[in-house]
Amino acid sequence: MSWKESNCHTTILRNAEAGKYGVIAAIAYNIEQVLGLVRAAETARSPLIIQFFPWAIEATDGLLVRTAAECPWRVWPSWATIGF
């Protein structure tokens, strides 16, 4: 399987194109923003791509990325069966 087929971002964007809807790609600078973005996406039942600047990842020793990666599985446990 190529990276284009296994990359969750391209999967999200392909699904959005097919379904004729948009996907927000928001930048988060701290954990509070990550949680707020995920809660907003959950409320709207909308897909979300969270982006980080490299300095924010380094400054938090990767905690932002780990938090963002964990949130969807807690919000929508069924995603684990989708293959993201």
CSV table of C-alpha atoms in Angstrom, one decimal:
chain,number,residue,atom,x,y,z
A,1,MET,CA,0.0,0.0,0.0
A,2,SER,CA,1.4,3.4,-1.0
A,3,TRP,CA,1.6,6.3,1.4
A,4,LYS,CA,-1.1,8.1,-0.6
A,5,GLU,CA,-3.5,5.2,0.1
A,6,SER,CA,-2.6,4.8,3.8
A,7,ASN,CA,-2.3,8.5,4.7
A,8,CYS,CA,-5.3,9.5,6.9
A,9,HIS,CA,-5.2,13.1,5.7
A,10,THR,CA,-5.6,12.1,2.1
A,11,THR,CA,-8.4,9.7,3.1
A,12,ILE,CA,-10.2,12.5,5.0
A,13,LEU,CA,-9.8,14.9,2.0
A,14,ARG,CA,-10.9,12.3,-0.6
A,15,ASN,CA,-14.0,11.5,1.5
A,16,ALA,CA,-14.7,15.3,1.8
A,17,GLU,CA,-14.4,15.7,-1.9
A,18,ALA,CA,-16.7,12.8,-2.6
A,19,GLY,CA,-19.2,14.0,0.0
A,20,LYS,CA,-19.0,17.6,-1.2
A,21,TYR,CA,-18.1,19.0,2.3
A,22,GLY,CA,-15.2,20.9,3.7
A,23,VAL,CA,-12.6,20.0,6.4
A,24,ILE,CA,-11.1,22.6,8.6
A,25,ALA,CA,-7.3,22.4,9.2
A,26,ALA,CA,-6.7,24.4,12.3
A,27,ILE,CA,-3.5,25.3,14.0
A,28,ALA,CA,-3.2,24.6,17.7
A,29,TYR,CA,-0.6,26.2,20.0
A,30,ASN,CA,-1.5,24.5,23.3
A,31,ILE,CA,-3.5,21.6,24.8
A,32,GLU,CA,-6.5,23.8,25.6
A,33,GLN,CA,-6.8,24.7,21.9
A,34,VAL,CA,-6.5,21.0,20.9
A,35,LEU,CA,-9.3,20.1,23.3
A,36,GLY,CA,-11.5,23.0,22.2
A,37,LEU,CA,-11.0,22.1,18.5
A,38,VAL,CA,-11.9,18.4,19.1
A,39,ARG,CA,-14.9,19.3,21.2
A,40,ALA,CA,-16.1,21.7,18.5
A,41,ALA,CA,-15.6,19.1,15.8
A,42,GLU,CA,-17.5,16.6,17.9
A,43,THR,CA,-20.4,19.0,18.4
A,44,ALA,CA,-20.5,19.7,14.7
A,45,ARG,CA,-19.9,16.1,13.8
A,46,SER,CA,-17.3,17.4,11.5
A,47,PRO,CA,-13.9,16.1,10.5
A,48,LEU,CA,-10.8,18.0,11.7
A,49,ILE,CA,-7.2,18.2,10.8
A,50,ILE,CA,-5.1,19.7,13.6
A,51,GLN,CA,-1.8,21.3,12.6
A,52,PHE,CA,1.2,22.3,14.8
A,53,PHE,CA,4.2,24.4,14.2
A,54,PRO,CA,7.5,22.5,14.9
A,55,TRP,CA,8.4,24.9,17.8
A,56,ALA,CA,5.1,24.1,19.5
A,57,ILE,CA,5.9,20.3,19.3
A,58,GLU,CA,9.4,20.8,20.6
A,59,ALA,CA,8.3,23.2,23.4
A,60,THR,CA,5.8,20.6,24.8
A,61,ASP,CA,8.1,17.6,24.2
A,62,GLY,CA,5.5,16.1,21.9
A,63,LEU,CA,2.6,16.3,24.4
A,64,LEU,CA,0.5,18.3,21.9
A,65,VAL,CA,0.8,15.7,19.3
A,66,ARG,CA,0.1,12.8,21.7
A,67,THR,CA,-3.0,14.6,23.1
A,68,ALA,CA,-4.3,15.4,19.6
A,69,ALA,CA,-3.7,11.8,18.5
A,70,GLU,CA,-5.5,10.4,21.6
A,71,CYS,CA,-8.6,12.7,21.5
A,72,PRO,CA,-10.5,11.2,18.5
A,73,TRP,CA,-10.3,7.7,19.9
A,74,ARG,CA,-11.8,8.9,23.2
A,75,VAL,CA,-14.5,10.9,21.4
A,76,TRP,CA,-15.4,8.3,18.7
A,77,PRO,CA,-14.1,4.9,19.8
A,78,SER,CA,-15.6,3.3,16.7
A,79,TRP,CA,-12.9,5.1,14.6
A,80,ALA,CA,-10.5,2.4,15.6
A,81,THR,CA,-12.4,0.0,13.3
A,82,ILE,CA,-12.4,2.4,10.3
A,83,GLY,CA,-8.6,2.1,9.8
A,84,PHE,CA,-7.4,5.6,10.4
